[in-house]
Coordinates of C-alpha atoms in Angstrom, one line a residue:
M45 CA 37.1 75.5 38.0
L46 CA 39.6 78.2 38.8
S47 CA 41.1 79.8 35.7
P48 CA 44.8 78.9 35.2
F49 CA 45.4 82.6 34.3
Q50 CA 43.9 83.5 37.7
I51 CA 46.2 81.1 39.3
Y52 CA 49.1 82.8 37.5
I53 CA 48.0 86.2 38.8
D54 CA 47.6 84.9 42.4
E55 CA 51.1 83.3 42.3
L56 CA 52.6 86.5 40.9
H57 CA 50.9 88.5 43.7
A58 CA 52.3 86.1 46.3
Q59 CA 55.8 86.3 44.8
I60 CA 55.9 90.1 44.5
S61 CA 54.4 90.6 48.0
K62 CA 57.8 89.7 49.4
F63 CA 59.3 93.0 48.1
D64 CA 59.1 95.4 51.1
S65 CA 61.6 98.1 50.1
G66 CA 60.5 101.7 49.4
K67 CA 58.7 104.2 51.4
L68 CA 55.3 106.0 51.5
A69 CA 54.9 109.4 49.8
D70 CA 55.1 112.1 52.5
Y71 CA 55.3 115.4 50.6
I72 CA 51.5 115.2 50.6
P73 CA 50.8 114.4 54.2
E74 CA 47.6 112.4 53.7
L75 CA 49.4 109.9 51.4
S76 CA 51.8 109.0 54.3
K77 CA 48.8 107.4 56.1
A78 CA 48.5 104.5 53.6
D79 CA 49.1 100.9 54.8
P80 CA 52.4 99.8 53.2
N81 CA 51.1 96.2 52.9
W82 CA 48.3 97.2 50.5
F83 CA 49.0 95.5 47.1
G84 CA 46.9 94.5 44.2
I85 CA 47.3 93.4 40.6
C86 CA 44.6 93.3 37.9
V87 CA 44.8 92.4 34.2
V88 CA 41.8 93.2 31.9
T89 CA 41.4 91.6 28.5
L90 CA 39.9 93.4 25.5
D91 CA 36.6 91.6 26.0
G92 CA 36.4 92.9 29.5
V93 CA 37.5 89.8 31.5
A94 CA 39.3 90.9 34.7
Y95 CA 41.8 88.8 36.6
S96 CA 42.6 90.3 40.0
S97 CA 44.5 89.4 43.1
G98 CA 44.9 91.5 46.3
D99 CA 43.1 94.3 48.0
T100 CA 40.4 94.6 45.3
E101 CA 38.1 97.1 47.1
Q102 CA 40.8 99.3 48.6
P103 CA 40.4 102.9 47.2
F104 CA 43.3 105.2 46.7
T105 CA 43.8 108.5 44.9
I106 CA 44.7 108.3 41.2
Q107 CA 47.3 111.1 41.4
S108 CA 49.5 111.5 38.3
I109 CA 47.9 108.5 36.5
S110 CA 45.2 111.0 35.6
K111 CA 47.6 112.9 33.4
P112 CA 47.5 110.9 30.2
F113 CA 43.7 110.8 30.3
I114 CA 43.2 114.5 30.8
Y115 CA 45.9 115.1 28.1
G116 CA 43.7 112.9 25.8
A117 CA 40.7 115.0 26.7
A118 CA 42.6 118.2 25.9
L119 CA 43.5 116.8 22.5
S120 CA 39.9 115.7 21.9
D121 CA 38.4 119.0 23.0
R122 CA 40.9 121.5 21.6
G123 CA 42.6 119.6 18.7
R124 CA 46.1 118.5 18.1
N125 CA 47.4 121.7 16.7
F126 CA 46.2 123.9 19.6
V127 CA 47.5 121.5 22.2
S128 CA 50.9 120.9 20.5
R129 CA 51.6 124.7 20.5
R130 CA 51.3 124.8 24.3
I131 CA 52.6 121.3 25.4
G132 CA 55.6 119.5 24.0
V133 CA 56.1 115.8 23.8
E134 CA 59.9 115.5 24.6
P135 CA 61.1 113.6 27.6
S136 CA 62.5 115.9 30.3
G137 CA 64.7 113.5 32.1
D138 CA 63.7 115.5 35.3
A139 CA 61.6 114.7 38.3
F140 CA 57.8 114.9 37.9
N141 CA 57.6 118.3 39.8
S142 CA 60.4 120.0 37.9
I143 CA 59.9 123.3 36.2
S144 CA 60.7 122.0 32.8
L145 CA 59.6 124.6 30.2
N146 CA 60.8 125.4 26.7
P147 CA 63.2 128.4 27.2
Q148 CA 61.8 130.1 24.0
T149 CA 58.1 129.5 24.3
G150 CA 57.6 128.6 27.9
A151 CA 55.7 125.5 26.9
P152 CA 56.0 122.4 29.2
L153 CA 58.3 119.8 27.7
N154 CA 55.6 117.0 27.9
P155 CA 52.1 116.4 29.5
M156 CA 53.4 113.8 32.0
I157 CA 55.3 116.3 34.2
N158 CA 53.3 118.5 36.5
A159 CA 53.7 121.6 34.3
G160 CA 52.3 119.8 31.3
A161 CA 49.5 118.2 33.3
I162 CA 48.4 121.6 34.7
A163 CA 48.4 123.0 31.2
S164 CA 46.3 120.0 30.0
T165 CA 43.7 120.5 32.8
S166 CA 43.3 124.2 31.7
M167 CA 42.5 123.1 28.2
V168 CA 39.6 120.7 29.0
E169 CA 36.3 121.9 27.5
G170 CA 34.2 124.2 29.7
D171 CA 33.1 127.8 29.9
D172 CA 34.4 128.1 33.5
A173 CA 36.4 126.1 36.0
E174 CA 33.3 124.4 37.4
A175 CA 32.2 123.2 33.9
Q176 CA 35.7 122.0 33.2
W177 CA 35.7 120.0 36.5
R178 CA 32.4 118.3 35.4
Q179 CA 34.1 117.4 32.1
I180 CA 37.1 116.0 33.9
E181 CA 34.8 113.8 36.0
R182 CA 33.0 112.6 32.9
V183 CA 36.4 111.8 31.2
I184 CA 37.7 109.7 34.1
A185 CA 34.4 107.9 34.5
S186 CA 34.3 107.0 30.8
F187 CA 37.6 105.2 31.3
T188 CA 36.8 103.5 34.6
G189 CA 33.3 102.6 33.5
R190 CA 31.8 104.0 36.7
Q191 CA 31.5 107.4 38.6
T192 CA 34.5 108.1 40.8
I193 CA 34.5 110.0 44.1
L194 CA 36.7 112.9 45.2
D195 CA 38.8 112.3 48.3
E196 CA 38.2 115.7 49.9
T197 CA 40.9 115.1 52.6
V198 CA 43.6 114.4 50.1
Y199 CA 42.5 117.3 47.9
R200 CA 42.7 119.8 50.8
S201 CA 46.1 118.3 51.7
E202 CA 47.4 118.8 48.2
S203 CA 46.0 122.2 47.8
K204 CA 47.4 123.3 51.2
T205 CA 50.9 122.1 50.4
G206 CA 51.1 122.7 46.7
F207 CA 53.3 125.8 46.7
R208 CA 55.7 124.6 43.9
N209 CA 52.7 123.7 41.7
R210 CA 51.3 127.3 42.3
A211 CA 54.6 128.7 41.1
I212 CA 54.5 126.5 38.0
A213 CA 50.9 127.6 37.2
W214 CA 51.8 131.3 37.4
M215 CA 54.8 130.7 35.1
L216 CA 52.4 129.0 32.6
K217 CA 50.2 132.0 32.8
N218 CA 53.1 134.3 32.3
F219 CA 54.0 132.5 29.0
G220 CA 50.4 132.5 27.8
I221 CA 50.1 128.7 28.1
I222 CA 47.1 129.0 30.5
D223 CA 44.1 131.3 29.6
G224 CA 42.1 132.7 32.4
D225 CA 42.8 132.2 36.1
P226 CA 45.7 129.8 36.6
M227 CA 44.7 129.1 40.2
A228 CA 41.3 127.8 39.1
S229 CA 42.9 125.4 36.7
L230 CA 45.4 124.4 39.4
E231 CA 42.6 123.6 41.9
N232 CA 41.0 121.4 39.2
Y233 CA 44.4 119.7 38.8
F234 CA 44.5 119.0 42.5
R235 CA 41.0 117.6 42.4
Q236 CA 41.6 115.3 39.4
C237 CA 44.7 113.9 41.3
S238 CA 42.5 113.3 44.4
L239 CA 39.8 111.1 42.6
Q240 CA 39.5 107.7 44.3
V241 CA 40.0 104.6 42.2
T242 CA 40.9 100.9 42.7
F243 CA 43.6 99.0 40.9
Q244 CA 40.8 97.3 39.0
D245 CA 39.6 100.7 37.8
L246 CA 43.2 101.4 36.6
A247 CA 43.2 98.1 34.7
Y248 CA 40.0 99.0 32.9
M249 CA 41.4 102.4 32.1
A250 CA 44.5 100.8 30.6
A251 CA 42.4 98.2 28.7
T252 CA 40.3 101.1 27.2
L253 CA 43.5 102.6 25.8
A254 CA 44.6 99.1 24.6
N255 CA 41.2 98.8 22.9
H256 CA 41.7 101.9 20.8
G257 CA 39.8 104.1 23.2
V258 CA 36.7 101.9 23.6
H259 CA 35.8 100.7 27.1
P260 CA 35.8 96.8 27.1
L261 CA 32.6 96.5 29.1
T262 CA 30.5 99.5 28.3
G263 CA 31.4 99.7 24.6
A264 CA 31.5 103.5 24.8
T265 CA 34.3 105.5 23.2
A266 CA 36.2 107.2 25.9
L267 CA 38.8 108.7 23.5
P268 CA 38.9 108.9 19.7
A269 CA 41.4 106.4 18.3
E270 CA 43.4 109.1 16.5
H271 CA 44.3 110.5 19.9
V272 CA 45.0 107.2 21.7
E273 CA 48.2 106.6 19.8
R274 CA 49.5 110.1 20.8
V275 CA 48.6 109.4 24.5
L276 CA 50.4 106.1 24.4
S277 CA 53.4 107.6 22.7
V278 CA 54.0 110.1 25.5
M279 CA 53.2 107.4 28.1
A280 CA 56.0 105.2 26.6
T281 CA 58.6 108.0 26.6
C282 CA 57.6 110.1 29.6
G283 CA 55.1 108.2 31.7
M284 CA 57.5 106.9 34.4
Y285 CA 59.1 110.2 35.5
D286 CA 62.9 110.2 35.2
Y287 CA 62.8 106.4 35.1
A288 CA 61.1 106.5 31.7
G289 CA 64.2 105.5 29.7
S290 CA 65.1 102.5 31.9
W291 CA 61.4 101.5 31.9
L292 CA 61.1 101.4 28.1
Y293 CA 64.4 99.5 27.9
E294 CA 63.6 96.9 30.5
V295 CA 59.8 96.6 30.4
G296 CA 58.8 98.1 27.0
M297 CA 55.2 99.0 27.6
P298 CA 53.4 102.5 27.6
A299 CA 52.8 103.2 31.3
K300 CA 52.1 105.8 33.9
S301 CA 52.7 105.8 37.6
G302 CA 51.4 108.0 40.4
V303 CA 52.7 108.8 43.9
G304 CA 49.6 107.3 45.4
G305 CA 51.2 103.9 44.5
G306 CA 49.3 103.1 41.3
I307 CA 50.7 102.1 37.9
I308 CA 48.9 101.4 34.7
A309 CA 50.6 99.6 31.7
V310 CA 49.0 99.2 28.3
V311 CA 49.6 96.5 25.7
P312 CA 47.8 97.9 22.6
G313 CA 45.5 95.4 21.0
R314 CA 45.9 92.9 23.9
F315 CA 45.1 94.0 27.5
G316 CA 45.6 96.6 30.2
I317 CA 47.3 96.2 33.6
G318 CA 46.5 98.0 36.9
I319 CA 48.7 97.7 40.0
F320 CA 48.6 99.4 43.4
S321 CA 51.2 99.3 46.1
P322 CA 52.0 102.6 48.0
L323 CA 55.7 101.8 48.7
L324 CA 57.7 104.1 46.3
D325 CA 61.2 104.2 45.1
E326 CA 63.3 107.3 45.1
K327 CA 61.8 108.4 41.7
G328 CA 58.2 108.2 42.9
N329 CA 57.3 104.8 41.3
S330 CA 55.7 101.9 43.1
V331 CA 58.4 99.3 43.9
R332 CA 56.1 96.3 43.7
G333 CA 54.4 97.8 40.6
I334 CA 57.6 98.0 38.7
E335 CA 58.6 94.4 39.7
T336 CA 55.2 93.1 38.7
C337 CA 55.4 94.8 35.3
K338 CA 58.9 93.4 34.7
Q339 CA 57.7 89.9 35.4
I340 CA 54.5 90.2 33.3
S341 CA 56.5 91.6 30.4
R342 CA 59.0 88.7 30.5
D343 CA 56.3 86.1 30.9
F344 CA 54.0 87.5 28.3
G345 CA 56.7 88.6 25.8
L346 CA 55.2 92.1 25.9
H347 CA 58.2 94.4 25.1
V348 CA 57.1 96.9 22.5
F349 CA 60.1 95.9 20.3
A350 CA 59.5 92.1 20.7
H351 CA 57.4 90.1 18.3
T352 CA 53.8 90.4 19.4
S353 CA 50.5 89.4 18.0
N354 CA 46.8 89.5 19.0
P355 CA 46.3 86.6 21.4
S356 CA 43.2 85.5 19.5
S357 CA 45.3 84.9 16.4
V358 CA 47.0 82.0 18.2
L359 CA 43.9 79.8 17.5
S360 CA 43.9 79.6 13.7
R361 CA 41.1 77.1 13.3
F362 CA 38.9 74.6 15.1
Y363 CA 37.0 71.5 13.9
T364 CA 35.9 68.1 15.3
A365 CA 36.5 64.5 14.5
A366 CA 33.1 64.5 12.7
D367 CA 35.0 66.6 10.1
A368 CA 38.2 64.6 10.2
P369 CA 37.9 61.1 11.8
S370 CA 40.8 58.7 12.0
R371 CA 41.8 56.8 8.9
R372 CA 41.1 53.4 10.5
Q373 CA 38.2 51.5 9.0
P374 CA 36.3 49.9 11.9
P375 CA 33.4 47.4 11.6
L376 CA 29.9 48.9 10.9
E377 CA 28.7 48.9 14.6
L378 CA 31.8 50.7 15.8
R379 CA 31.8 53.1 12.8
L380 CA 28.2 54.2 13.6
Y381 CA 29.0 54.7 17.3
L382 CA 32.0 56.8 16.5
Q383 CA 30.0 58.9 14.0
Q384 CA 27.5 59.7 16.7
Q385 CA 30.2 60.6 19.2
A386 CA 32.9 62.2 16.9
H387 CA 31.8 65.8 17.7
R388 CA 33.2 65.2 21.3
I389 CA 36.7 65.1 19.9
K390 CA 37.9 68.7 19.1
Y391 CA 40.9 69.8 17.2
L392 CA 42.4 73.2 18.1
C393 CA 45.0 74.3 15.5
L394 CA 47.5 76.7 17.2
N395 CA 49.6 79.2 15.4
G396 CA 52.6 81.4 16.1
F397 CA 54.3 82.2 19.4
I398 CA 52.3 81.3 22.5
A399 CA 52.8 83.8 25.3
I400 CA 50.7 83.6 28.5
D401 CA 47.9 85.8 27.3
S402 CA 47.6 83.7 24.1
A403 CA 47.5 80.6 26.4
E404 CA 44.8 82.3 28.5
Y405 CA 42.7 82.8 25.3
I406 CA 43.2 79.1 24.3
V407 CA 42.2 78.0 27.8
R408 CA 39.1 80.1 27.8
Q409 CA 38.0 78.7 24.4
M410 CA 38.6 75.1 25.7
R411 CA 36.6 75.9 28.9
A412 CA 33.7 77.1 26.7
M413 CA 33.7 73.9 24.7
A414 CA 34.3 71.5 27.6
I415 CA 30.6 70.8 28.3
D416 CA 30.3 68.4 25.3
T417 CA 34.0 67.4 24.9
H418 CA 35.7 64.1 25.6
S419 CA 39.1 64.9 24.2
F420 CA 41.0 68.0 22.9
I421 CA 43.8 67.7 20.3
L422 CA 46.2 70.7 20.3
D423 CA 47.8 70.7 16.9
M424 CA 51.2 72.4 17.4
H425 CA 52.3 72.2 13.7
K426 CA 52.5 76.0 13.2
V427 CA 53.6 76.9 16.8
T428 CA 57.0 78.6 16.8
G429 CA 57.5 78.6 20.6
I430 CA 55.9 78.8 24.0
T431 CA 56.9 80.8 27.1
I432 CA 57.5 79.0 30.4
S433 CA 54.5 80.7 32.0
A434 CA 52.2 79.8 29.0
A435 CA 53.4 76.2 29.2
R436 CA 52.7 76.1 32.9
L437 CA 49.2 77.5 32.3
L438 CA 48.5 74.9 29.6
N439 CA 49.8 72.1 31.8
V440 CA 47.6 73.2 34.7
T441 CA 44.7 73.2 32.3
R442 CA 45.5 69.7 31.1
I443 CA 45.6 68.4 34.7
S444 CA 42.3 70.1 35.6
F445 CA 40.6 68.7 32.5
N446 CA 41.9 65.2 33.3
E447 CA 40.1 65.4 36.6
Q448 CA 36.9 65.9 34.6
D449 CA 37.8 62.9 32.4
I450 CA 38.6 65.2 29.5
S451 CA 41.9 64.4 27.8
V452 CA 44.2 67.0 26.3
V453 CA 46.9 65.8 23.9
C454 CA 49.4 67.5 21.6
T455 CA 50.3 66.6 18.1
R456 CA 52.9 67.5 15.4
S457 CA 55.5 69.0 17.8
H458 CA 58.1 66.3 17.2
G459 CA 61.7 67.5 17.1
R460 CA 61.0 71.2 18.0
A461 CA 62.7 72.2 21.2
A462 CA 61.0 75.6 21.4
V463 CA 57.7 73.8 21.9
I464 CA 58.7 70.6 23.8
D465 CA 61.2 72.1 26.2
P466 CA 58.9 74.6 28.0
L467 CA 56.1 71.9 28.2
T468 CA 58.7 69.6 29.8
K469 CA 60.3 72.1 32.2
V470 CA 57.0 72.9 34.0
L471 CA 56.2 69.3 34.9
Q472 CA 56.1 68.3 38.6
K473 CA 57.6 65.1 39.9
G474 CA 55.6 62.1 38.7
D475 CA 53.8 64.0 36.0
R476 CA 54.4 62.5 32.5
G477 CA 53.0 65.6 30.9
F478 CA 51.2 65.9 27.6
L479 CA 50.7 62.8 25.5
R480 CA 52.3 63.7 22.2
F481 CA 51.6 62.2 18.7
T482 CA 53.6 62.7 15.6
D483 CA 50.5 63.2 13.4
N484 CA 46.8 64.0 13.8
D485 CA 45.6 60.6 12.7
L486 CA 47.3 58.8 15.5
A487 CA 46.0 61.4 18.0
V488 CA 42.4 61.2 16.8
E489 CA 42.5 57.4 16.8
W490 CA 43.7 57.4 20.4
C491 CA 40.8 59.8 21.3
E492 CA 38.4 57.5 19.4
N493 CA 39.7 54.6 21.5
R494 CA 38.8 56.5 24.6
L495 CA 35.3 56.9 23.4
V496 CA 35.1 53.2 22.4
S497 CA 36.3 52.2 25.9
M498 CA 33.0 53.7 27.3
V499 CA 30.9 50.9 25.7
N500 CA 31.1 47.2 25.6
N501 CA 32.6 46.1 22.4
T502 CA 33.4 42.5 23.2
E503 CA 31.0 41.4 20.4
I504 CA 33.2 43.0 17.8
A505 CA 36.6 42.0 19.2
T506 CA 36.8 39.0 16.9
R507 CA 35.5 38.7 13.3
A508 CA 35.1 35.8 10.9
L509 CA 35.8 35.8 7.2
A510 CA 32.1 36.3 6.5
D511 CA 32.3 39.8 8.1
S512 CA 34.7 41.0 5.4
T513 CA 33.5 43.8 3.2
L514 CA 35.0 41.9 0.3
F515 CA 32.7 39.0 0.7
R516 CA 29.4 40.8 1.6
G517 CA 26.5 39.1 -0.1
I518 CA 28.3 35.8 -0.7
S519 CA 26.3 32.6 -0.1
I520 CA 27.0 30.4 2.9
P521 CA 28.2 27.4 0.8
L522 CA 30.6 29.6 -1.1
L523 CA 31.9 31.1 2.1
Q524 CA 32.6 27.7 3.5
Q525 CA 34.6 27.0 0.3
L526 CA 36.6 30.1 0.9
E527 CA 37.2 29.2 4.5
S528 CA 38.7 25.9 3.3
I529 CA 41.4 27.6 1.3
A530 CA 42.2 30.3 3.9
V531 CA 45.4 29.9 6.0
Q532 CA 45.4 31.2 9.6
Q533 CA 48.5 33.1 10.8
T534 CA 49.3 35.1 13.9
F535 CA 51.6 38.1 13.9
A536 CA 53.4 39.6 17.0
V537 CA 53.2 43.2 18.2
G538 CA 55.3 45.4 15.9
E539 CA 55.9 42.6 13.3
Q540 CA 56.0 43.7 9.7
I541 CA 53.4 41.8 7.8
L542 CA 53.9 43.5 4.3
A543 CA 56.7 45.7 3.1
A544 CA 56.3 48.5 0.6
G545 CA 58.0 47.6 -2.7
D546 CA 57.7 43.8 -2.3
M547 CA 56.9 42.2 -5.7
G548 CA 55.0 39.1 -6.6
D549 CA 53.1 38.7 -3.3
R550 CA 49.4 38.2 -4.2
R551 CA 48.0 37.3 -0.8
V552 CA 44.9 39.0 0.6
F553 CA 44.8 39.3 4.5
F554 CA 41.5 39.2 6.5
I555 CA 41.8 40.4 10.1
E556 CA 40.1 38.2 12.6
S557 CA 41.4 40.0 15.7
G558 CA 43.9 42.7 16.6
C559 CA 44.8 45.9 14.7
V560 CA 47.3 46.8 12.0
S561 CA 48.7 50.1 10.7
V562 CA 49.2 50.7 7.0
V563 CA 52.1 53.1 6.4
I564 CA 53.9 54.6 3.4
P565 CA 57.5 55.8 3.3
T566 CA 58.2 59.6 3.3
E567 CA 61.3 61.7 3.0
G568 CA 64.2 61.2 5.5
G569 CA 63.4 57.6 6.2
N570 CA 60.2 58.4 8.0
Y571 CA 56.7 56.9 7.5
Q572 CA 53.2 58.3 7.4
R573 CA 50.3 56.2 8.5
I574 CA 47.5 56.2 6.0
A575 CA 45.1 53.7 7.6
A576 CA 44.5 51.6 10.8
L577 CA 42.5 48.4 10.3
G578 CA 40.8 46.1 12.8
P579 CA 38.7 43.0 13.0
G580 CA 36.5 42.3 10.0
M581 CA 38.8 44.4 7.7
E582 CA 41.1 43.2 4.9
F583 CA 44.4 44.5 3.3
G584 CA 46.4 43.5 0.3
E585 CA 43.2 43.3 -1.8
M586 CA 44.7 45.4 -4.6
A587 CA 46.4 42.1 -5.7
L588 CA 42.9 41.1 -6.9
L589 CA 43.2 43.9 -9.5
G590 CA 46.5 42.6 -10.7
Q591 CA 48.8 44.9 -8.7
A592 CA 52.1 43.1 -8.5
T593 CA 54.0 45.5 -6.2
R594 CA 53.1 46.4 -2.6
S595 CA 52.5 50.2 -2.3
A596 CA 52.5 50.3 1.5
S597 CA 53.9 48.5 4.5
V598 CA 51.7 46.9 7.1
Y599 CA 52.7 46.5 10.8
A600 CA 50.9 44.7 13.7
D601 CA 49.9 47.2 16.4
S602 CA 48.8 44.4 18.6
V603 CA 48.8 40.6 18.4
V604 CA 47.0 40.1 15.1
Q605 CA 45.3 36.9 13.9
C606 CA 44.6 36.8 10.1
R607 CA 43.1 34.5 7.6
I608 CA 45.1 34.6 4.4
I609 CA 43.9 33.7 0.9
D610 CA 46.2 33.6 -2.1
A611 CA 44.7 35.6 -5.0
A612 CA 45.5 32.7 -7.4
D613 CA 43.2 30.4 -5.3
L614 CA 40.5 33.0 -5.4
D615 CA 40.9 33.3 -9.2
S616 CA 40.4 29.6 -9.5
I617 CA 37.2 29.6 -7.6
A618 CA 35.9 32.7 -9.4
N619 CA 36.6 31.1 -12.8
L620 CA 34.3 28.3 -11.8
L621 CA 31.7 30.6 -10.2
P622 CA 31.7 34.0 -12.2
E623 CA 29.1 35.5 -9.8
L624 CA 31.8 35.4 -7.0
K625 CA 34.1 37.6 -9.0
I626 CA 31.3 40.0 -9.9
V627 CA 30.3 40.4 -6.2
M628 CA 33.9 40.8 -5.0
L629 CA 34.6 43.5 -7.6
Q630 CA 31.4 45.3 -6.7
N631 CA 32.3 45.2 -3.0
L632 CA 35.9 46.3 -3.7
A633 CA 34.7 49.3 -5.9
G634 CA 32.2 50.3 -3.1
D635 CA 34.9 50.1 -0.5
L636 CA 37.4 52.2 -2.6
A637 CA 34.6 54.8 -3.2
A638 CA 34.0 55.0 0.6
R639 CA 37.7 55.6 1.2
L640 CA 37.8 58.3 -1.4
R641 CA 34.9 60.1 0.2
G642 CA 36.7 59.8 3.5
A643 CA 39.8 61.3 2.0
N644 CA 37.8 64.2 0.5
Q645 CA 36.3 64.8 3.9
W646 CA 39.7 65.1 5.4
I647 CA 40.9 67.4 2.7
A648 CA 37.9 69.6 3.2
A649 CA 38.5 69.8 6.9
L650 CA 42.1 70.6 6.6
A651 CA 41.6 73.2 3.8

């Protein structure tokens, strides 16, 4: 089954592919040879799952996207104090190749412009330029998770035409920012920009930063966590050249672009994004890359100043119907069957705001559980809202599971537009959407009914008075006497059989066929169901203990046929035959104890 999150990435790729504005970089001649139709998107989660769409295997040169990673290497190799004296962290507001130096110290304003990047390269650990280059290769490989290859043609093209960068390097040497031969450091800078990557490599590099410097697949630390926050800070304020301010305002993620057409974006603690499309805007950023990030930021709710949370926190707890079955009290055969099958009904308690990455996490957990699942119950009680894209993903998942005869239902979302409206807006014509229940008990009973429908239960569809728990162990002659005083009555669907607060009614009802709900009144004129009873069950039995006021209401869920015995008539027979009263009280005590154990089980599951 194709992942709904993968479907989202594929649809986004198709949508953004229509953007054809921009032009290829031509100041480096080799970059102008790129195919303008190349385009790829990849999102990598913190556990290393990659969702890609587009030209997955197409290599391109990393260019300026190497800058934050080599800056991180300089911090790691030389220390924060050493690096901060030679490279600032202030946005320049100028183009990437501007000569932006501090007028007093000569230090580059930040490590994301060429001047700062050349300075960072010169600070990488190594006794000479060749040793530094080997360290640069190791650094990039630790972020991509594989060894990268140098594009010699692009490197020679950059070196041959890099006159402005040579001027910058000599100025850095003049101010004492670069030690040793500035041309050796510059050639290493040209080489690092000419390393070949794919957009999936970029996504893993971004995900490594999102994962506090630890590569999601290899588990190796590419950059100490103390330096990750500094790298992300300068990416957020300086990473998109002179578009950085607008980027932070509109998209709100630490990011870095390169004139080769790549963009990385980082969502700390959540995932990394890698995009490749060589058509650039006038500021040197990928047109499709920017549009993709804008859309993902909106759909995922990723702006740095928006409310965000770890996607895994959206699933607060999980349990099955074995822990919390419905409150109905079925006959013994049905009860045993449901106990055997209850683990196939799974509750997922959701929490907080569900963006699309949170929905993707939920879906992955459901897919992992699906092999032994018959129904999923999504408890929305603590969900504060859902994005349209997340709702679409959940809905696609519901449809996909339905095709496998696995039902997905929602519960406890009543009256909350922030949850219901997105789930409704994504529906296609003819699709009725999620089946929604006001409480978990109604939902799990519906799921139990689906399980019951798998077996032949005609033999338990109708029950006699002898099947009642209350009369278990009573002799046949005595049962016949009880049958003689019982009055048969039929109730229509929805008819109220008993009303909470009624006084003086001492009748006991024995269900022969059909089902009833026992409900109690709650605040605001609402009701909470406390039990669902079927054939062979009884209600109103508390009258036998002298209770004069009805504590709950009872409604017919279907056409219900009952045998009704007045408690006064039972008392008359019991006075003549004391053993009847003893057996009934024993059975009643046992039944109440069983219900108390069931209530305790529910409380334990919900606690």
